[in-house]
XYZ file of C-alpha atoms in Angstrom:
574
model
C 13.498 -0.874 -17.108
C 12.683 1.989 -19.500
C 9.851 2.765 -17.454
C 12.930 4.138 -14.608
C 13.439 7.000 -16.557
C 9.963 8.307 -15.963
C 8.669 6.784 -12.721
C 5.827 8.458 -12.547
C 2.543 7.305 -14.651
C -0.366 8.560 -14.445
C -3.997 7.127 -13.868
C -7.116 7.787 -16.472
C -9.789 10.012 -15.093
C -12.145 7.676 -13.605
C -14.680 8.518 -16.078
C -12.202 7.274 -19.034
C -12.595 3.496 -17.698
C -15.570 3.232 -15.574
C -16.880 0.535 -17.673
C -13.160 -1.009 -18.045
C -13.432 -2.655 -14.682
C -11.928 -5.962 -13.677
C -15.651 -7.047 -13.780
C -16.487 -5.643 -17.398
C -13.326 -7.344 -18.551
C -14.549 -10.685 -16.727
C -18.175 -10.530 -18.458
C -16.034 -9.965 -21.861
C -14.134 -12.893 -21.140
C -17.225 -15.369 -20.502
C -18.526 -14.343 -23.408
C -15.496 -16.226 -25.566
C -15.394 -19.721 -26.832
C -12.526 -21.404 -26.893
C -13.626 -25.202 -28.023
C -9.937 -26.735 -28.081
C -9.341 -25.796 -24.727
C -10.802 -29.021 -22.621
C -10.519 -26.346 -19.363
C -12.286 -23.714 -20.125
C -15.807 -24.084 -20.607
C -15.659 -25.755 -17.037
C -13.499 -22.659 -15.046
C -15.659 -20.124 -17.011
C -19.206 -22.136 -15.503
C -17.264 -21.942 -12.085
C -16.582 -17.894 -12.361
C -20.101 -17.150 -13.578
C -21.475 -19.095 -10.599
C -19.586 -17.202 -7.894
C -21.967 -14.639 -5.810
C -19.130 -12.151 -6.388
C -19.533 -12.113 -10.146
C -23.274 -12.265 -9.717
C -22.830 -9.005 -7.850
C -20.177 -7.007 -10.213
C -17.418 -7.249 -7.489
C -14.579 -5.818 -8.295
C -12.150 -6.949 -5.942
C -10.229 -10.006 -7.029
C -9.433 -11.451 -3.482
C -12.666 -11.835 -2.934
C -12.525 -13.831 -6.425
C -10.138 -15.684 -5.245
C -11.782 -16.402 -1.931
C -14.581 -18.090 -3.364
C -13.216 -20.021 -5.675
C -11.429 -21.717 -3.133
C -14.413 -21.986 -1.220
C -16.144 -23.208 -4.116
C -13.364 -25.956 -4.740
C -13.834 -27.204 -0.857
C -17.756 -27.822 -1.524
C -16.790 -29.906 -4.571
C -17.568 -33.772 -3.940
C -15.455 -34.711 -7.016
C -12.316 -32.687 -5.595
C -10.487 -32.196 -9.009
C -9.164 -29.572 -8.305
C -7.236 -28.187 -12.227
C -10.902 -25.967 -13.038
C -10.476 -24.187 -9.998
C -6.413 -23.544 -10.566
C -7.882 -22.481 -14.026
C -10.495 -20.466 -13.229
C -8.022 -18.438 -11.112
C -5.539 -18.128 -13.531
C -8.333 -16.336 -15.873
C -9.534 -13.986 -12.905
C -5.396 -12.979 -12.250
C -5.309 -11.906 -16.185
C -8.125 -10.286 -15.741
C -7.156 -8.227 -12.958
C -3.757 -7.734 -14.966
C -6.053 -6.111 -18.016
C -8.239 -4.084 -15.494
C -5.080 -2.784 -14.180
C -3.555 -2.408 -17.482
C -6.607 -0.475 -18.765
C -6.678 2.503 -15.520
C -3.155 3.506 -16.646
C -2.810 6.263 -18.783
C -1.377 6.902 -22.515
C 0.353 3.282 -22.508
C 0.332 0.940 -25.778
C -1.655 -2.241 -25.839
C -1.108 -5.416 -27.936
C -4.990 -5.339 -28.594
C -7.367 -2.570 -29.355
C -8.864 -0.741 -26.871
C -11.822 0.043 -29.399
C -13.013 -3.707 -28.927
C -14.054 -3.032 -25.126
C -16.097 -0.160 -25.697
C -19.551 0.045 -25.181
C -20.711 0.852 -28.812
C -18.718 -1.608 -30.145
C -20.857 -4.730 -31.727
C -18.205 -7.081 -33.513
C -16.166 -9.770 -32.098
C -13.302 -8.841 -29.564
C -10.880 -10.316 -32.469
C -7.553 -8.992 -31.104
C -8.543 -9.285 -26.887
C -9.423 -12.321 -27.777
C -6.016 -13.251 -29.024
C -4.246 -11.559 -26.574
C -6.263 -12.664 -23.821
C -5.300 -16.447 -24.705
C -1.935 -15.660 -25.183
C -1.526 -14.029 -21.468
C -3.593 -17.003 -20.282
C -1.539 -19.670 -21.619
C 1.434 -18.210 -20.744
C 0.597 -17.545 -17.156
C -1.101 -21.599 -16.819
C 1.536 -23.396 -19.179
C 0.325 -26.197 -19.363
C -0.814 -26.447 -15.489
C 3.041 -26.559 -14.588
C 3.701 -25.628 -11.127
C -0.115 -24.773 -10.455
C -0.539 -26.499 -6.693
C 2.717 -23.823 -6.397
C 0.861 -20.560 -7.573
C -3.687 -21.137 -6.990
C -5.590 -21.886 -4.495
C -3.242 -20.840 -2.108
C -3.949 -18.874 1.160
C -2.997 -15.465 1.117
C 0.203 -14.238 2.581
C 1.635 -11.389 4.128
C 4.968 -12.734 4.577
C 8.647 -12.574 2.557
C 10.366 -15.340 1.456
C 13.925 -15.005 0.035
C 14.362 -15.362 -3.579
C 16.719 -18.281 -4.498
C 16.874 -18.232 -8.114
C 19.485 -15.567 -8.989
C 20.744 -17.256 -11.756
C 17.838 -16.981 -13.825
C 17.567 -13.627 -13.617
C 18.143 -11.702 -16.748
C 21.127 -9.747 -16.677
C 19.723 -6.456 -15.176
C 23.051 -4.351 -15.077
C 23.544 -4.819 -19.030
C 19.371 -4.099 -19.108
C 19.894 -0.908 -17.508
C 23.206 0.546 -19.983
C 21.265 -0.202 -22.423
C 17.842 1.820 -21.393
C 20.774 4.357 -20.409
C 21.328 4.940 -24.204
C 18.354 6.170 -24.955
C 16.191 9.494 -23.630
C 12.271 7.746 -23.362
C 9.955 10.533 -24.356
C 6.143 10.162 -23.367
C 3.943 10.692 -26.675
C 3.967 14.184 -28.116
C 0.639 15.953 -26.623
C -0.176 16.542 -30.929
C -0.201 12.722 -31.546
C -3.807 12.002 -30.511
C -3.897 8.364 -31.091
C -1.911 5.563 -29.178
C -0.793 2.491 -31.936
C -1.169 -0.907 -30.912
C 2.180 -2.519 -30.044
C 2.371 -4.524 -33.220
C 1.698 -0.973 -34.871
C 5.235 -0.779 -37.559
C 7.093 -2.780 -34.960
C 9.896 -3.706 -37.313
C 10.391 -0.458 -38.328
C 10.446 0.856 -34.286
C 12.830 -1.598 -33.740
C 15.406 -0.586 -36.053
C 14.556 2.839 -35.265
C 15.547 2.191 -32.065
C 18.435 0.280 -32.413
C 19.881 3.915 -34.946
C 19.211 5.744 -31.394
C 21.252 3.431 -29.295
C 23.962 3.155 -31.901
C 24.089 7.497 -32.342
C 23.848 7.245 -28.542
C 27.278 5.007 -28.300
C 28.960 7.038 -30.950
C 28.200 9.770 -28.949
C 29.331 8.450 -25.920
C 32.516 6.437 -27.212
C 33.686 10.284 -28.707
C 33.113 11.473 -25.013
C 35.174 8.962 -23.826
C 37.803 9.474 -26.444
C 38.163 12.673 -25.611
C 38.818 12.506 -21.843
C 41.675 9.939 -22.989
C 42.941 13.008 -25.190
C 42.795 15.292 -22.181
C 44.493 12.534 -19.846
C 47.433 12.490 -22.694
C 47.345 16.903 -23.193
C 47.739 16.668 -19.069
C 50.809 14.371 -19.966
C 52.361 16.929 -21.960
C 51.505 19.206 -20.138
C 53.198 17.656 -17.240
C 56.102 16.847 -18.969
C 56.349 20.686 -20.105
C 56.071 22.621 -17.397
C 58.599 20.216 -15.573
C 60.990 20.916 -17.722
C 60.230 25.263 -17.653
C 60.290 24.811 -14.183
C 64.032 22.952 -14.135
C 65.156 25.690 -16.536
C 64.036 28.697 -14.440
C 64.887 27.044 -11.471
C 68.297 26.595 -12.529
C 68.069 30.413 -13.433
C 67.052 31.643 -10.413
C 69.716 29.593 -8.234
C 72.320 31.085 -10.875
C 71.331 34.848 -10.320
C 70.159 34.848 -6.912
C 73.455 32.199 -5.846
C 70.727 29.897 -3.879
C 71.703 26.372 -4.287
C 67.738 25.579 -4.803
C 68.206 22.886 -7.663
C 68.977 19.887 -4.637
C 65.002 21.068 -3.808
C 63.787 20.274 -7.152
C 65.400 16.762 -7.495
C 62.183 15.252 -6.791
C 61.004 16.342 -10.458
C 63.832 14.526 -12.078
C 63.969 10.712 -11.287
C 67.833 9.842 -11.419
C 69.305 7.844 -14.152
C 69.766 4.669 -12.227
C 66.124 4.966 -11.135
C 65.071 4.845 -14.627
C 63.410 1.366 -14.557
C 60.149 -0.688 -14.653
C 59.673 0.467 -11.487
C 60.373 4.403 -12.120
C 58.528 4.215 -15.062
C 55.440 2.583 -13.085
C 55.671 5.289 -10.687
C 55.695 8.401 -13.191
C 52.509 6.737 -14.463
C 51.026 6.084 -11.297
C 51.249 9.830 -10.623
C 50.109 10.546 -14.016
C 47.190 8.530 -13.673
C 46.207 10.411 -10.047
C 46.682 13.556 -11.481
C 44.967 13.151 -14.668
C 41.844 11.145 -12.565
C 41.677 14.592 -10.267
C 41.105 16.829 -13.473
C 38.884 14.904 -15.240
C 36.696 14.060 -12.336
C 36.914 17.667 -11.451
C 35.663 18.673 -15.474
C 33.306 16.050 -15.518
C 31.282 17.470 -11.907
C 31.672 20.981 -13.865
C 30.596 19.574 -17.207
C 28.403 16.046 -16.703
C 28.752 15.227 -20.602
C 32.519 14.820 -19.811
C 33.825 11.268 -17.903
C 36.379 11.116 -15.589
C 39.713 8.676 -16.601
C 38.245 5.944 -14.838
C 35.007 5.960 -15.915
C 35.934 6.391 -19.751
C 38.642 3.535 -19.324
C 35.954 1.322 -18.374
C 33.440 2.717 -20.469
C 35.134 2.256 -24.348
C 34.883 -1.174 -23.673
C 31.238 -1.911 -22.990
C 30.335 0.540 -25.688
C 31.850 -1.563 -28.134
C 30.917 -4.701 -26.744
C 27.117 -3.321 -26.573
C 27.307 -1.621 -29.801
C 28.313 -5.143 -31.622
C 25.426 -7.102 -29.462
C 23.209 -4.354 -30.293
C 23.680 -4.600 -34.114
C 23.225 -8.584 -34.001
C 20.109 -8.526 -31.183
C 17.031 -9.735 -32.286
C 13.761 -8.611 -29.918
C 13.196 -11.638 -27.760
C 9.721 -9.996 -26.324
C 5.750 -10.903 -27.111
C 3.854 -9.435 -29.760
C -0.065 -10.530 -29.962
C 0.156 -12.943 -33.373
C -3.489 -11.439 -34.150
C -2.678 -8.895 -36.778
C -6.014 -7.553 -37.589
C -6.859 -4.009 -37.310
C -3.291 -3.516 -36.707
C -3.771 0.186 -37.446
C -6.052 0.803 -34.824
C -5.648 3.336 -32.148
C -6.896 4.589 -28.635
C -7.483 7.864 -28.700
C -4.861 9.896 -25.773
C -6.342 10.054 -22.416
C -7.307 12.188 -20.364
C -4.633 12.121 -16.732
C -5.401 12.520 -12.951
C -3.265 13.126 -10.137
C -2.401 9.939 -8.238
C -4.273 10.617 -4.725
C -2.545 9.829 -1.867
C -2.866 6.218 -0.131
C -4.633 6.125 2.679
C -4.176 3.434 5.192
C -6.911 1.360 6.254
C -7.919 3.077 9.267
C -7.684 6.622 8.149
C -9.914 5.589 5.465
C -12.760 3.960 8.010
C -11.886 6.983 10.099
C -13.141 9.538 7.018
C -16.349 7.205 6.201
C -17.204 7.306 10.295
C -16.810 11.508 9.771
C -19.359 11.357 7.113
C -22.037 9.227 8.675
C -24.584 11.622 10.206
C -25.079 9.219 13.518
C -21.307 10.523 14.857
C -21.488 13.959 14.104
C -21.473 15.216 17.484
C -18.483 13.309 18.282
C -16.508 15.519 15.665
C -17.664 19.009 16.869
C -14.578 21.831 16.961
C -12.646 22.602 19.800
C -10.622 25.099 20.380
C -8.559 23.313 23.073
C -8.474 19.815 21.176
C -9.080 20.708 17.567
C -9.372 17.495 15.274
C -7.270 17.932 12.161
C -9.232 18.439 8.737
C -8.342 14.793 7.502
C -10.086 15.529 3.966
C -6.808 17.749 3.600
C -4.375 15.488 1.634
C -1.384 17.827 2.866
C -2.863 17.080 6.507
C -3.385 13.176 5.419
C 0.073 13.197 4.110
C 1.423 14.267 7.208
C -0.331 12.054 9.401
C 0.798 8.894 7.461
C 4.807 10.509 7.525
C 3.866 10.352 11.509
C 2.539 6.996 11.201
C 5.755 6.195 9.545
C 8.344 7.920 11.785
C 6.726 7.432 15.286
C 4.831 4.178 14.964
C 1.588 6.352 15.153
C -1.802 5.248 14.330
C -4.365 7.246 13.481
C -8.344 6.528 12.294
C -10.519 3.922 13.300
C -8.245 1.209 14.827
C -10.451 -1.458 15.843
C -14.263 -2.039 15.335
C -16.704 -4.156 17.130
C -20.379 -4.876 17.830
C -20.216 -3.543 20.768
C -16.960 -0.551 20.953
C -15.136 1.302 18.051
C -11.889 2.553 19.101
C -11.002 5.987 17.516
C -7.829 7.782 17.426
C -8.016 11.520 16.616
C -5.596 13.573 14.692
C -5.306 16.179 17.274
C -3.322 19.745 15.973
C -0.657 20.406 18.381
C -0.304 24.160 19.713
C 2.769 24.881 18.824
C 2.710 25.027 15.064
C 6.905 25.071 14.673
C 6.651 21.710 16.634
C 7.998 19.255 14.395
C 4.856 16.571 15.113
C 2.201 19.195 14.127
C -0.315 16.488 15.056
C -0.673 13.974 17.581
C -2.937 10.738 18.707
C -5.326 10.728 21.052
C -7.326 7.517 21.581
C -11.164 7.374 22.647
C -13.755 4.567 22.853
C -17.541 5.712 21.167
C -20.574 3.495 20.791
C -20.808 2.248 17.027
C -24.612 2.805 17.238
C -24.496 6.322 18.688
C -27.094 5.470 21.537
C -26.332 5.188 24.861
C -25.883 1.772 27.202
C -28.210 1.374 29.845
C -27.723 0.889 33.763
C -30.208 -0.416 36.005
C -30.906 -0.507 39.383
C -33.038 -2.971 40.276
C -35.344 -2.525 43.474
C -36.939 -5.793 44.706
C -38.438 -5.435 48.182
C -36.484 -2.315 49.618
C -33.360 -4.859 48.531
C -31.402 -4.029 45.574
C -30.485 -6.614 43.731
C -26.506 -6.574 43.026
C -24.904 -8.793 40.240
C -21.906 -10.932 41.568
C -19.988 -10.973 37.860
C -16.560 -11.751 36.708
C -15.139 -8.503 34.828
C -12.504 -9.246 32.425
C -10.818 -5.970 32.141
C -9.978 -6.082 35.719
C -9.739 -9.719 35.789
C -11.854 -10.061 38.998
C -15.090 -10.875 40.412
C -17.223 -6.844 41.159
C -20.459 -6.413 42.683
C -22.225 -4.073 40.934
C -25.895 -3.469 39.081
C -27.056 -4.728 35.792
C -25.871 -2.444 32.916
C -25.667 -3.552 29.079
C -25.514 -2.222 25.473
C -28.633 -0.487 23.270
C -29.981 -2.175 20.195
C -30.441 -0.329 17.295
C -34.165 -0.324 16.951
C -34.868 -0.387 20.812
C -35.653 2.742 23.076
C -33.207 3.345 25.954
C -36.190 1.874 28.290
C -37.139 -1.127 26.081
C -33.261 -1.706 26.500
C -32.914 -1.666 30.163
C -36.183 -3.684 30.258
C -34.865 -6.431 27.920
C -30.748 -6.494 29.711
C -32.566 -6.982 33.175
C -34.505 -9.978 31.507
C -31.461 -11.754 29.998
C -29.672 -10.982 32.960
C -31.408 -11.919 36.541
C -34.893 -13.557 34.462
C -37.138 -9.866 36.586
C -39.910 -9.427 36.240
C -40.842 -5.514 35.742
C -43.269 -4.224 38.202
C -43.635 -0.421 36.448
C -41.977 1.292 33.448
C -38.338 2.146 34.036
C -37.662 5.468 35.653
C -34.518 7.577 34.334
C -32.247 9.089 36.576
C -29.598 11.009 34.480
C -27.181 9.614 32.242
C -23.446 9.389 33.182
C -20.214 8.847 31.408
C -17.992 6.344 33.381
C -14.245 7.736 31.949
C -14.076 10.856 30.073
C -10.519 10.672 29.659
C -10.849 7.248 27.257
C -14.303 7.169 25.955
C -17.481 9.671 25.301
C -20.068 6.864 25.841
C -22.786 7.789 28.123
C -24.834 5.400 29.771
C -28.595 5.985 31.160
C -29.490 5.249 34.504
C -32.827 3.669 35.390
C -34.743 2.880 38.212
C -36.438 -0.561 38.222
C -39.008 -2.201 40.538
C -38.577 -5.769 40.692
C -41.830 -8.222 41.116
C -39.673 -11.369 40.694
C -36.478 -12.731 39.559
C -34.225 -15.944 38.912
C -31.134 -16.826 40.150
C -29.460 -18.617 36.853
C -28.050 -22.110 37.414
C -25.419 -21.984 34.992
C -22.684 -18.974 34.823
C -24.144 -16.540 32.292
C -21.622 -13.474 30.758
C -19.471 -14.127 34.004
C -22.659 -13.594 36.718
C -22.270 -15.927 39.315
C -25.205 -15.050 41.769
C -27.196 -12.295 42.198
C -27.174 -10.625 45.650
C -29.875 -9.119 47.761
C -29.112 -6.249 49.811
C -31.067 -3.373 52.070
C -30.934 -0.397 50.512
C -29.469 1.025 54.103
C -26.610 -1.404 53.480
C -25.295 0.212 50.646
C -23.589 2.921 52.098
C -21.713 0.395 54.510
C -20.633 -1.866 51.071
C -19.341 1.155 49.328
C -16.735 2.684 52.677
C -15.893 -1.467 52.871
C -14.909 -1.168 49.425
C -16.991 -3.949 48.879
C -18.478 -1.772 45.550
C -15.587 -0.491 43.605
C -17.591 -0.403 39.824
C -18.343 2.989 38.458
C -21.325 2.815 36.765
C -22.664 1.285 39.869
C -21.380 4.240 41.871
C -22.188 6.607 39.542
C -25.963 5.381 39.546
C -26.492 4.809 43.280
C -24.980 8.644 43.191
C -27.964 9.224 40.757
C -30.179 7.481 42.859
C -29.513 9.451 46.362
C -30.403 12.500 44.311
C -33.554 11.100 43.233
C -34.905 10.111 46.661
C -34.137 13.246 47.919
């Protein structure tokens, strides 16, 4: 709760804990004995054996991953090492965490992980086992908390009741101004460092800090009763100038001012409740008004309600004893980390903007990326620019980056800079389809016998059957050729009379993807009509090349690569 008062934290630099990662705090780990611990030799032979420690992963769902897998190969099934083995990765990733923040105290000494250090890890240790059997006790409620799927959904929480009792948490962090450590104090004190002394240090601050707020509050119930008198003063100036004033001018105004006077009859319970109901409003108004003026000050209300709680706290406080965990390993109890040194925290990039930054960088796209002054791609490697994108993302249900990725398409949408600069969406998406190799697909048109040989294929983007000539993707370590040679083999089973011919290259819709796709010419010696439906072809047709004028005004030939090559191909001949 303290940690409200200053939300924000800063990381290490990353050079301060490069060798603090969750997997140098795993090896650490595996290098403990713990001989009255029945689990533990048996979890810690199941972590070193995953590929993922092998490796010096760092990412604990991957951890987790395997060790589930790992649990699944198991003949024997028994299934407590594997809860346990989790358990030690989670605390693990809790220390890694732990170590990346900056200038925080530690129930352990920091000294122990470094790299020069050749004792044993006496106070980790300790701590370490502590976490650990905290977090396991006893195996209670483990089938409830490892080897569980990962989630992504919410589930209400239905154990208010044992909550602790926030509201009180909070007055009490209220009492007290948290100050980070004084930039001249070089060295951070373990936890345990004087921690008797700290606490009754801090118990003097809370009780000065309720003094000084019960005299606050004191005094606005001063002021309430001054505004009283007050009250009660002027009221009766006003009745005697009033009187005055009707006397010497010969106004009969004192029937107007009967309202200040409540009759003698009226004097009751219920008078008297009045007068102090007005007393109250009035008194609220001017305090509330001093206190927006003055925010030491309360208003009525607040200091009513506030003498009470800051005696009640102030006698809890004085009989409280700390109910929190201190490491039980006192050695080197003196020992400190030495400040560190703070970065920034860099703004979180989603998924896809990240993917979108790594595709920028690999030299294989780079024409894809080239400036434009009619669609100019925003700078993403701005973080204002990054910032704004996400705020898009979040306003407008906008995705930008690399949205989906395949073997075969990668689906890019661009940060695109609007052109009017006051526009309040200074960016917006536009969506394209790119090769993930960078090489072009391949179209043939296969020539067997003054026939061409048409493909009768289900298409599942239209959801139809289309007549149209054999096309495909490029391999990586294939020439364009080798690749039209090769799809016209899987395809129809040809047989290639000569080396493929190129005709151009085309690109079938600019307006949705940048692919381009060459266009070959291909004599035929022989080919197979398949038996079984293979990637949606059904038969392969045989038509004279004098037909295909009459199949494209039928409509017959509606694909555009196929158009787009016989195009290619009328050019050629003539």
């Amino acid at each position: 709760m303290s940690a409200l008062h200053d939300i924000y934290i800063p990381p290490k630099a990353p050079e301060e804990y490069k060798k603090l990662k969750m997997q140098n705090i795993i090896t650490f780990v595996t290098e403990f004995e713990n001989p009255q611990d029945p689990l533990w030799d048996k979890a810690i032979h199941i972590i070193k054996n995953l590929s993922c420690y092998q490796n010096g992963n760092n990412d604990r769902s991957v951890y987790l991953h395997k060790i589930k897998q790992k649990f699944k190969e198991d003949a024997s099934k028994c299934k407590t090492p594997y809860q346990y083995a989790e358990a030690i990765i989670n605390i693990c990733y809790n220390y890694a965490c732990e170590l990346s923040i900056c200038n925080v105290t530690k129930h352990y000494d920091v000294n122990e992980l470094s790299e020069n250090f050749s004792g044993e890890k006496t106070t980790f240790r300790s701590d370490f086992l502590n976490r650990l059997n905290q977090d396991w006790h006893d195996g209670n409620l483990a089938d409830e908390k490892y080897l569980l799927d990962e989630t992504m959904y919410f589930k209400e929480f239905e154990q208010l009741k044992a909550l602790p009792k926030f509201k009180i948490a909070t007055r009490y962090t209220g009492y007290v101004s948290y100050k980070t450590t004084a930039e001249n104090e070089s060295i951070i004190y373990r936890y345990e460092y004087n921690f008797n002394k700290k606490v009754q240090h801090h118990k003097k601050e809370i009780h000065a800090s309720i003094r000084k707020h019960l005299l606050l509050a004191i005094i606005c119930l001063f002021m309430a009763f001054a505004i009283d008198r007050c009250l009660d003063l002027f009221q009766d100036q006003l009745q005697i100038y009033m009187t005055a004033f009707s006397t010497t001018k010969k106004l009969a105004l004192l029937p107007c001012i009967k309202w200040i006077h409540i009759p003698a009859g009226l004097k009751s319970v219920a008078g008297q409740a009045l007068e102090w109901l007005l007393l109250l409003i009035v008194s609220e108004v001017v305090t509330s008004g001093l206190a927006h003026v003055c925010p030491v000050l309360s208003s009525l209300s607040d200091a009513l309600g506030d003498i009470g709680n800051l005696i009640k706290d102030a006698i809890d406080i004085s009989f409280a004893k700390p109910a929190i965990y201190n490491n039980n390993c006192m050695a080197d109890i003196a020992a400190g980390e030495k400040r560190n040194k703070s970065v920034p925290i860099s703004l979180v990039l989603s998924p896809e903007l990240k993917k979108y930054i790594k595709y920028q960088k690999n030299g294989i796209h780079a024409d894809l990326f080239k400036n434009s002054s009619i669609y100019p791609i925003a700078d993403v490697n701005d973080e204002s620019i990054t910032k704004n994108l996400m705020q898009l993302e979040e306003l407008y249900g906008y995705k930008f980056g690399v949205v989906y990725q395949s073997n075969f398409n990668t689906l890019i949408v661009d940060p695109i800079k609007s052109s009017n600069s006051e526009a309040p969406k200074k960016f917006f998406p536009y969506e394209r389809i790119v090769s993930p190799n960078g090489k072009n697909g391949v179209v043939m048109i296969p020539k067997y016998k003054n026939n061409f040989l048409l493909l009768n294929q289900y298409r599942h983007a239209p959801r139809k059957m289309q007549y149209s000539f054999p096309r495909g993707f490029s391999e990586d370590n294939s020439t364009s050729s080798e690749n039209a040679a090769r799809e016209l083999k899987e395809e129809i089973g040809a047989t290639i009379v000569n080396e493929p011919i190129l005709l151009g290259n085309v690109i079938s819709d600019s307006g949705l993807t940048g692919n381009r796709v060459d266009v070959y010419l291909v004599e035929i010696e022989s080919f197979q009509q398949n038996q079984l439906v293979h990637e949606g072809i059904k038969q392969i047709i045989e038509i004279p090349v004098n037909k295909m004028d009459d199949w494209i005004r039928q409509g017959k030939i509606d694909d555009g690569f196929s158009l787009s090559a016989y195009a290619l191909y009328q050019s050629h001949i003539k």
